[in-house]
CSV table of C-alpha atoms and ligand atoms in Angstrom, one decimal:
chain,number,residue,atom,x,y,z
A,1,MET,CA,11.1,10.4,9.4
A,2,ILE,CA,11.8,12.8,6.2
A,3,ILE,CA,10.4,12.4,3.0
A,4,ASP,CA,12.7,11.7,0.2
A,5,ARG,CA,10.3,9.8,-2.7
A,6,VAL,CA,7.4,11.3,-3.7
A,7,GLU,CA,6.2,8.7,-6.7
A,8,ALA,CA,2.8,9.6,-9.2
A,9,VAL,CA,2.1,6.5,-11.9
A,10,PRO,CA,-0.5,7.1,-14.4
A,11,TYR,CA,-2.4,3.7,-14.9
A,12,ARG,CA,-5.3,2.5,-16.8
A,13,ILE,CA,-7.6,-0.3,-16.2
A,14,PRO,CA,-10.8,-0.9,-18.3
A,15,MET,CA,-14.6,-1.2,-16.6
A,16,ARG,CA,-16.1,-4.0,-16.7
A,17,LYS,CA,-19.4,-2.5,-16.8
A,18,PRO,CA,-19.1,1.2,-18.2
A,19,LEU,CA,-20.9,3.5,-15.3
A,20,ARG,CA,-23.0,6.5,-17.1
A,21,PHE,CA,-24.6,9.7,-15.2
A,22,ALA,CA,-25.8,12.9,-16.3
A,23,SER,CA,-22.6,14.7,-15.8
A,24,GLY,CA,-20.4,11.8,-17.7
A,25,GLU,CA,-19.4,8.4,-18.2
A,26,VAL,CA,-16.5,5.7,-17.3
A,27,LEU,CA,-15.4,3.3,-19.8
A,28,GLU,CA,-12.2,2.9,-18.3
A,29,LEU,CA,-10.2,4.0,-15.0
A,30,GLU,CA,-7.7,6.5,-15.4
A,31,HIS,CA,-6.1,7.3,-12.3
A,32,VAL,CA,-2.6,7.7,-10.4
A,33,LEU,CA,-1.2,6.1,-7.8
A,34,LEU,CA,0.9,8.0,-5.4
A,35,ARG,CA,3.5,6.9,-3.1
A,36,ILE,CA,5.1,9.0,-0.9
A,37,GLY,CA,8.3,7.7,1.1
A,38,THR,CA,10.7,8.5,3.8
A,39,ALA,CA,14.8,7.6,4.4
A,40,GLU,CA,13.5,4.9,6.8
A,41,GLY,CA,11.7,3.2,4.0
A,42,ILE,CA,8.4,3.5,5.1
A,43,VAL,CA,5.5,4.3,2.4
A,44,GLY,CA,2.2,5.9,2.0
A,45,VAL,CA,-0.1,5.0,-0.8
A,46,ALA,CA,-3.2,6.7,-1.9
A,47,ASP,CA,-5.1,6.5,-5.5
A,48,ILE,CA,-6.1,9.6,-7.1
A,49,PRO,CA,-9.1,9.6,-9.1
A,50,PRO,CA,-9.3,12.5,-11.9
A,51,ARG,CA,-12.7,13.7,-12.7
A,52,PRO,CA,-12.7,16.1,-15.7
A,53,TYR,CA,-15.9,16.5,-15.7
A,54,THR,CA,-16.5,17.4,-12.1
A,55,TYR,CA,-12.8,19.2,-11.2
A,56,GLY,CA,-11.6,19.9,-14.2
A,57,GLU,CA,-8.3,17.5,-13.3
A,58,THR,CA,-7.1,15.0,-15.9
A,59,GLN,CA,-4.6,12.5,-15.4
A,60,ALA,CA,-1.8,14.2,-17.1
A,61,SER,CA,-2.6,17.4,-15.0
A,62,VAL,CA,-2.7,15.5,-11.5
A,63,ALA,CA,0.8,13.4,-12.4
A,64,ALA,CA,2.2,17.0,-13.1
A,65,VAL,CA,1.3,18.7,-10.2
A,66,ILE,CA,2.3,16.3,-8.2
A,67,GLU,CA,5.8,15.9,-9.6
A,68,THR,CA,6.2,19.9,-10.3
A,69,VAL,CA,4.6,21.3,-7.5
A,70,PHE,CA,3.7,19.0,-4.8
A,71,ALA,CA,6.7,17.0,-4.5
A,72,PRO,CA,9.2,19.6,-4.0
A,73,ALA,CA,6.8,20.8,-1.2
A,74,LEU,CA,7.1,17.4,0.6
A,75,ILE,CA,10.8,16.0,-0.3
A,76,GLY,CA,12.5,16.8,3.2
A,77,SER,CA,9.1,17.6,5.6
A,78,ASN,CA,8.8,15.1,7.9
A,79,PRO,CA,5.2,13.9,7.3
A,80,LEU,CA,3.8,14.4,10.8
A,81,ASP,CA,4.1,18.6,10.1
A,82,ARG,CA,1.1,18.0,8.6
A,83,GLY,CA,-0.1,21.6,9.2
A,84,GLN,CA,2.8,22.9,7.5
A,85,ILE,CA,3.0,20.7,3.9
A,86,HIS,CA,-1.3,21.9,3.8
A,87,ALA,CA,-0.4,25.2,4.4
A,88,ARG,CA,2.5,24.9,1.5
A,89,LEU,CA,-0.1,22.4,-0.5
A,90,HIS,CA,-2.8,25.3,0.1
A,91,ARG,CA,-1.2,28.0,-2.1
A,92,THR,CA,-1.9,26.1,-5.1
A,93,VAL,CA,-5.8,26.2,-6.0
A,94,GLY,CA,-7.8,23.5,-7.0
A,95,ASN,CA,-6.3,20.5,-7.9
A,96,VAL,CA,-8.6,18.8,-4.8
A,97,ALA,CA,-7.9,15.0,-6.1
A,98,ALA,CA,-4.3,15.5,-5.9
A,99,LYS,CA,-4.2,17.3,-2.8
A,100,GLY,CA,-6.6,14.5,-1.2
A,101,GLY,CA,-4.4,11.7,-2.4
A,102,VAL,CA,-1.1,13.3,-0.6
A,103,ASP,CA,-2.8,13.8,2.9
A,104,ILE,CA,-4.3,10.2,2.3
A,105,ALA,CA,-0.7,9.3,1.5
A,106,LEU,CA,0.4,11.0,4.6
A,107,TRP,CA,-1.7,9.5,6.6
A,108,ASP,CA,-0.8,5.9,5.3
A,109,LEU,CA,2.8,6.7,5.9
A,110,ILE,CA,2.3,7.8,9.4
A,111,GLY,CA,-0.2,5.0,10.5
A,112,THR,CA,2.2,2.6,8.8
A,113,SER,CA,5.4,4.1,10.7
A,114,LEU,CA,3.6,4.0,13.9
A,115,GLY,CA,1.9,0.4,13.4
A,116,GLN,CA,-1.6,1.7,13.7
A,117,PRO,CA,-4.7,1.2,11.8
A,118,VAL,CA,-5.7,4.7,10.5
A,119,HIS,CA,-9.7,4.2,11.0
A,120,ARG,CA,-8.3,3.8,14.7
A,121,LEU,CA,-5.7,6.6,14.5
A,122,LEU,CA,-8.3,9.0,12.8
A,123,GLY,CA,-11.2,8.0,15.2
A,124,GLY,CA,-11.6,4.6,16.6
A,125,HIS,CA,-15.3,4.6,16.2
A,126,SER,CA,-16.2,1.5,14.6
A,127,ASP,CA,-14.2,-1.0,12.3
A,128,SER,CA,-17.0,-1.1,9.1
A,129,LEU,CA,-19.2,0.2,7.4
A,130,ARG,CA,-22.7,-0.5,5.9
A,131,VAL,CA,-22.8,-0.2,1.7
A,132,SER,CA,-24.7,2.0,-0.7
A,133,HIS,CA,-24.5,1.1,-4.2
A,134,MET,CA,-24.7,3.2,-7.0
A,135,VAL,CA,-27.0,2.0,-10.2
A,136,GLY,CA,-25.8,4.0,-13.2
A,137,PHE,CA,-27.9,5.0,-16.3
A,138,ALA,CA,-30.0,2.3,-17.7
A,139,SER,CA,-33.0,1.0,-18.8
A,140,GLY,CA,-35.5,0.3,-15.7
A,141,PRO,CA,-35.5,-3.5,-16.2
A,142,GLU,CA,-31.4,-3.2,-16.1
A,143,MET,CA,-31.1,-0.9,-13.2
A,144,VAL,CA,-33.7,-3.2,-10.9
A,145,ALA,CA,-31.7,-6.2,-12.3
A,146,GLU,CA,-28.4,-4.8,-10.9
A,147,ALA,CA,-30.0,-3.9,-7.6
A,148,ILE,CA,-31.4,-7.1,-7.0
A,149,GLU,CA,-28.2,-8.9,-7.9
A,150,HIS,CA,-26.0,-6.3,-5.8
A,151,ARG,CA,-28.8,-6.9,-2.7
A,152,ASP,CA,-28.7,-11.1,-3.3
A,153,ARG,CA,-25.1,-11.4,-3.5
A,154,TYR,CA,-23.7,-8.7,-1.3
A,155,GLY,CA,-26.3,-8.1,1.1
A,156,ILE,CA,-26.5,-4.8,0.3
A,157,GLU,CA,-30.1,-2.7,0.8
A,158,VAL,CA,-29.0,0.9,-0.1
A,159,PHE,CA,-28.9,2.0,-3.3
A,160,LYS,CA,-28.2,5.6,-4.8
A,161,VAL,CA,-29.8,5.4,-8.1
A,162,LYS,CA,-28.2,8.3,-10.9
A,163,VAL,CA,-31.0,10.4,-12.6
A,164,GLY,CA,-30.7,13.7,-14.3
A,165,ARG,CA,-32.3,12.4,-17.6
A,166,ARG,CA,-34.8,13.5,-20.2
A,167,PRO,CA,-37.8,13.3,-20.4
A,168,LEU,CA,-37.9,13.1,-16.7
A,169,ARG,CA,-40.5,10.2,-17.2
A,170,LEU,CA,-37.6,7.9,-17.6
A,171,ASP,CA,-35.9,8.2,-14.3
A,172,ILE,CA,-39.0,8.4,-12.5
A,173,ASP,CA,-40.2,5.4,-14.0
A,174,ALA,CA,-36.9,3.6,-12.9
A,175,CYS,CA,-37.4,4.8,-9.4
A,176,ARG,CA,-40.9,3.2,-9.3
A,177,ALA,CA,-39.5,0.0,-10.8
A,178,LEU,CA,-36.8,-0.3,-7.7
A,179,ARG,CA,-38.7,0.3,-5.1
A,180,GLU,CA,-41.9,-2.1,-6.7
A,181,ALA,CA,-39.3,-4.6,-7.1
A,182,LEU,CA,-37.1,-4.3,-4.1
A,183,GLY,CA,-40.0,-3.4,-1.4
A,184,PRO,CA,-40.5,-1.0,1.1
A,185,ASP,CA,-37.0,-1.6,3.4
A,186,VAL,CA,-34.4,-1.2,1.2
A,187,GLU,CA,-33.1,2.9,1.1
A,188,LEU,CA,-33.5,4.3,-2.2
A,189,TYR,CA,-31.8,7.9,-3.0
A,190,LEU,CA,-31.1,9.9,-6.0
A,191,ASP,CA,-27.9,11.7,-7.5
A,192,ALA,CA,-28.6,13.9,-10.4
A,193,ASN,CA,-25.2,15.3,-11.0
A,194,ARG,CA,-26.7,18.9,-11.9
A,195,GLY,CA,-28.7,17.3,-15.0
A,196,TRP,CA,-32.2,18.9,-14.2
A,197,THR,CA,-33.0,22.6,-14.0
A,198,ALA,CA,-34.7,23.2,-9.9
A,199,VAL,CA,-37.7,23.2,-11.7
A,200,GLU,CA,-37.9,19.9,-13.2
A,201,ALA,CA,-36.1,18.6,-10.0
A,202,MET,CA,-39.0,19.7,-8.2
A,203,GLU,CA,-41.4,17.9,-10.6
A,204,VAL,CA,-39.4,14.5,-10.1
A,205,LEU,CA,-39.6,15.2,-6.1
A,206,ASP,CA,-43.6,15.6,-6.7
A,207,ALA,CA,-43.3,12.4,-8.7
A,208,THR,CA,-42.0,10.4,-6.8
A,209,ALA,CA,-43.2,11.4,-3.2
A,210,ASP,CA,-44.7,8.5,-2.5
A,211,LEU,CA,-41.6,6.3,-3.1
A,212,GLY,CA,-39.5,6.9,0.4
A,213,ILE,CA,-36.9,8.2,-1.3
A,214,THR,CA,-34.2,9.6,1.4
A,215,PHE,CA,-31.9,12.6,-0.2
A,216,PHE,CA,-31.7,14.0,-3.3
A,217,GLU,CA,-28.0,14.6,-4.7
A,218,GLU,CA,-26.9,17.8,-6.7
A,219,PRO,CA,-30.3,18.0,-8.6
A,220,CYS,CA,-29.6,20.8,-10.3
A,221,ASP,CA,-26.1,23.3,-10.1
A,222,ALA,CA,-25.9,25.0,-7.5
A,223,ALA,CA,-24.3,28.0,-9.3
A,224,GLU,CA,-28.1,28.9,-10.1
A,225,VAL,CA,-28.4,29.8,-6.7
A,226,LEU,CA,-31.7,31.0,-6.6
A,227,GLY,CA,-33.5,28.1,-8.0
A,228,ARG,CA,-31.0,25.8,-6.3
A,229,ARG,CA,-32.3,27.8,-3.0
A,230,ARG,CA,-36.0,27.6,-3.5
A,231,LEU,CA,-35.4,23.4,-4.2
A,232,VAL,CA,-33.7,23.2,-0.9
A,233,THR,CA,-36.6,25.4,1.3
A,234,HIS,CA,-39.2,23.5,-0.6
A,235,SER,CA,-38.1,19.9,-0.7
A,236,ARG,CA,-39.3,17.4,2.3
A,237,ILE,CA,-36.3,15.5,2.0
A,238,PRO,CA,-32.5,16.8,2.1
A,239,ILE,CA,-30.9,17.8,-0.6
A,240,VAL,CA,-27.4,16.8,-0.6
A,241,ALA,CA,-24.6,18.9,-2.1
A,242,ASP,CA,-21.6,16.8,-3.9
A,243,GLU,CA,-19.5,18.3,-6.5
A,244,SER,CA,-20.6,21.8,-5.3
A,245,VAL,CA,-18.3,21.3,-2.3
A,246,PRO,CA,-15.2,20.1,-2.9
A,247,THR,CA,-13.7,21.9,-0.2
A,248,LEU,CA,-14.4,23.1,3.6
A,249,GLY,CA,-15.1,26.9,2.4
A,250,ASP,CA,-17.5,25.7,-0.1
A,251,ALA,CA,-19.4,23.1,2.1
A,252,ALA,CA,-19.7,26.2,4.3
A,253,ARG,CA,-21.2,28.4,2.0
A,254,GLU,CA,-23.6,26.1,0.5
A,255,LEU,CA,-25.3,24.9,4.2
A,256,MET,CA,-25.0,28.5,5.3
A,257,THR,CA,-26.5,30.3,2.3
A,258,GLY,CA,-29.4,27.6,1.9
A,259,GLY,CA,-28.0,25.7,-1.5
A,260,ALA,CA,-27.8,22.5,0.5
A,261,SER,CA,-29.1,20.6,3.4
A,262,ALA,CA,-26.9,17.4,3.7
A,263,LEU,CA,-23.3,16.6,2.4
A,264,SER,CA,-21.5,14.3,1.0
A,265,ILE,CA,-18.0,13.7,2.1
A,266,LYS,CA,-15.3,12.1,-0.5
A,267,THR,CA,-12.0,11.6,0.5
A,268,ALA,CA,-11.1,11.5,-2.7
A,269,ARG,CA,-11.1,15.3,-2.9
A,270,THR,CA,-10.9,15.9,0.6
A,271,GLY,CA,-8.2,13.6,2.0
A,272,PHE,CA,-8.9,12.6,5.8
A,273,THR,CA,-7.9,15.9,7.2
A,274,GLN,CA,-10.2,18.2,5.2
A,275,SER,CA,-13.3,15.8,5.4
A,276,GLN,CA,-12.7,15.5,9.0
A,277,GLN,CA,-13.3,19.6,9.3
A,278,ILE,CA,-16.2,18.9,6.7
A,279,LEU,CA,-17.5,15.9,9.1
A,280,ALA,CA,-17.7,18.3,12.2
A,281,LEU,CA,-19.1,21.5,10.7
A,282,ALA,CA,-21.8,18.9,9.5
A,283,GLU,CA,-22.4,17.3,12.9
A,284,GLY,CA,-22.2,20.6,14.5
A,285,LEU,CA,-25.3,22.0,12.3
A,286,GLY,CA,-27.2,18.9,12.6
A,287,ILE,CA,-26.7,18.2,9.1
A,288,GLU,CA,-26.4,14.6,7.8
A,289,VAL,CA,-23.4,13.3,5.6
A,290,ILE,CA,-23.3,10.2,3.1
A,291,MET,CA,-19.4,9.0,2.6
A,292,GLY,CA,-19.5,9.4,-1.1
A,293,ASN,CA,-17.7,7.6,-4.1
A,294,GLN,CA,-15.7,9.1,-6.7
A,295,ILE,CA,-16.1,6.1,-8.8
A,296,ASP,CA,-13.1,4.8,-6.6
A,297,THR,CA,-11.0,1.9,-7.2
A,298,GLN,CA,-10.3,-0.6,-4.2
A,299,ILE,CA,-7.7,1.2,-3.0
A,300,GLY,CA,-9.8,4.6,-2.8
A,301,SER,CA,-12.3,2.6,-1.2
A,302,THR,CA,-10.1,1.4,1.6
A,303,ALA,CA,-9.6,5.0,2.4
A,304,THR,CA,-13.1,5.9,2.4
A,305,VAL,CA,-13.6,3.0,5.1
A,306,ALA,CA,-10.9,4.1,7.1
A,307,PHE,CA,-12.2,7.4,7.4
A,308,GLY,CA,-15.9,6.7,7.7
A,309,ALA,CA,-16.0,3.9,10.2
A,310,ALA,CA,-13.4,6.2,12.4
A,311,PHE,CA,-16.6,8.5,13.4
A,312,SER,CA,-20.0,8.1,14.4
A,313,HIS,CA,-21.1,10.9,12.5
A,314,SER,CA,-19.9,9.4,9.0
A,315,SER,CA,-21.1,5.9,10.1
A,316,ARG,CA,-24.6,6.0,10.7
A,317,ARG,CA,-25.6,6.2,6.6
A,318,ALA,CA,-24.3,3.4,4.3
A,319,ALA,CA,-21.4,4.5,2.2
A,320,GLU,CA,-20.9,4.3,-1.3
A,321,LEU,CA,-18.3,1.4,-1.3
A,322,SER,CA,-19.2,-0.9,-3.9
A,323,ASN,CA,-18.5,0.4,-7.7
A,324,PHE,CA,-15.1,-1.1,-7.6
A,325,LEU,CA,-17.4,-4.0,-8.6
A,326,ASP,CA,-17.4,-2.4,-12.1
A,327,MET,CA,-13.6,-2.8,-12.7
A,328,ALA,CA,-12.2,-5.8,-14.8
A,329,ASP,CA,-9.3,-5.6,-12.1
A,330,ASP,CA,-7.4,-3.5,-9.6
A,331,LEU,CA,-3.9,-2.9,-8.1
A,332,ILE,CA,-5.1,-3.8,-4.6
A,333,ALA,CA,-2.9,-7.0,-2.9
A,334,GLU,CA,-5.8,-8.3,-0.6
A,335,PRO,CA,-9.2,-7.4,-2.3
A,336,LEU,CA,-11.8,-5.3,-0.4
A,337,ARG,CA,-14.9,-7.7,0.3
A,338,ILE,CA,-18.5,-7.0,0.5
A,339,SER,CA,-20.2,-9.2,2.6
A,340,GLY,CA,-23.8,-9.3,4.8
A,341,GLY,CA,-23.9,-5.5,3.0
A,342,ARG,CA,-20.9,-4.2,5.4
A,343,VAL,CA,-17.1,-3.2,4.3
A,344,GLU,CA,-14.6,-4.1,6.9
A,345,ALA,CA,-11.9,-1.4,7.5
A,346,PRO,CA,-8.4,-3.4,7.5
A,347,SER,CA,-6.5,-4.1,10.8
A,348,VAL,CA,-3.5,-3.6,9.2
A,349,PRO,CA,-1.1,-0.6,9.9
A,350,GLY,CA,-1.8,2.2,7.4
A,351,VAL,CA,-5.1,2.9,5.4
A,352,GLY,CA,-4.1,-0.8,4.7
A,353,ALA,CA,-4.5,-0.8,0.8
A,354,GLY,CA,-1.4,-3.2,-0.3
A,355,ILE,CA,-0.6,-2.6,-4.1
A,356,ASP,CA,0.3,-5.6,-6.1
A,357,GLU,CA,3.5,-5.0,-7.9
A,358,ASP,CA,3.0,-6.9,-10.9
A,359,LYS,CA,-0.5,-5.5,-11.9
A,360,LEU,CA,0.7,-2.1,-11.1
A,361,ALA,CA,3.6,-3.1,-13.7
A,362,PHE,CA,1.0,-4.4,-16.2
A,363,TYR,CA,-1.3,-1.3,-16.0
A,364,ARG,CA,0.9,1.6,-15.5
A,365,LEU,CA,1.1,3.9,-18.4
A,366,ASP,CA,4.4,5.5,-17.8
A,367,ALA,CA,7.8,3.8,-18.7
A,368,ARG,CA,8.0,0.6,-17.4
A,369,VAL,CA,10.7,0.3,-14.7
A,370,ALA,CA,13.4,-2.3,-15.7
B,1,MUC,C1,-21.4,10.8,-7.5
B,1,MUC,O1,-21.7,10.8,-6.7
B,1,MUC,O2,-21.5,12.0,-8.2
B,1,MUC,C2,-20.0,10.7,-10.5
B,1,MUC,C3,-19.2,11.9,-11.2
B,1,MUC,C4,-18.2,12.0,-10.1
B,1,MUC,O3,-17.5,12.8,-9.8
B,1,MUC,O4,-18.6,10.9,-8.9
B,1,MUC,C5,-19.5,10.3,-9.1
B,1,MUC,C6,-20.5,9.9,-8.2
B,2,MG,MG1,-22.6,12.8,-6.6
């Protein structure tokens, strides 16, 4: 099995409902669809979400690094020789989403070639995950209405609340309104995307202490090392590192130097191979993980389910799998369904996200293939 084709297709799909958070906003998704093919005609697929405000990558940079740097490193290789391929990719620094996508597409190719679903190849722990829905910035009543709609329609009972606004009262009041409206049994956790200082984050922790919040993600910038450590030391709930841990090395450093006490794992940036290393690190240290969402499409969310469901430690907590519901459309051929608050990993070979070619032809931004 030899790779003979690498295709990076930029495309744009509008959001039906924009997602706003402390570090940015998403009005339309400008992603790259990656396909890696072999001489035998087997194809592996991954969706790559560039997030300039988080990692510095853009749609153009992802397509360029794949076409000019990664494709030459892949073509002529056997996809099973992943260790060698990763060593080659590793020579290029950064570009985490592009690298994550290559890894997922390779696993998709391998699973397809072996006739096995990737969640079983990776670990086979389970075939579904509980879903957590991420509620973006809006007025308190709008955030409450969104959470209630997702609970009633999809059975979702875990919500990540986007915070990090000023004045702090705005988010503290929204959290209180969510708790009052949803009752004591729904799980709520926060993500400030570095919007506050450590002191502000401590104020919010104190003001929400009676609300049963379970995690606080990126409350302040981890680069402000001393403030962040102080916060981790004083917080009664785990402080989750997300954008501060785009690699295994970053995760190890943040955990070992007191910058975080829980981790968000995103297959969109660490693929399956490095995500598994991060998961093992967390499990060994007794650290909880949450399968995160990079504002993923259904293709990206399918990859998150495939990985998260594969292992016991990644399937304990609800995974962030529902934000594709805010998209106006998707490239996936067989829609992902959320029912009873869960998403199932597809049972077909590979990762399981087939592409609707008509939709790809409609939404792609490069020269259309005749
Ligand atoms: C999240 O968990 O932060 C927002 C920005 C990003 O890179 O991911 C999302 C969700
Ligand atoms: Mg986050």
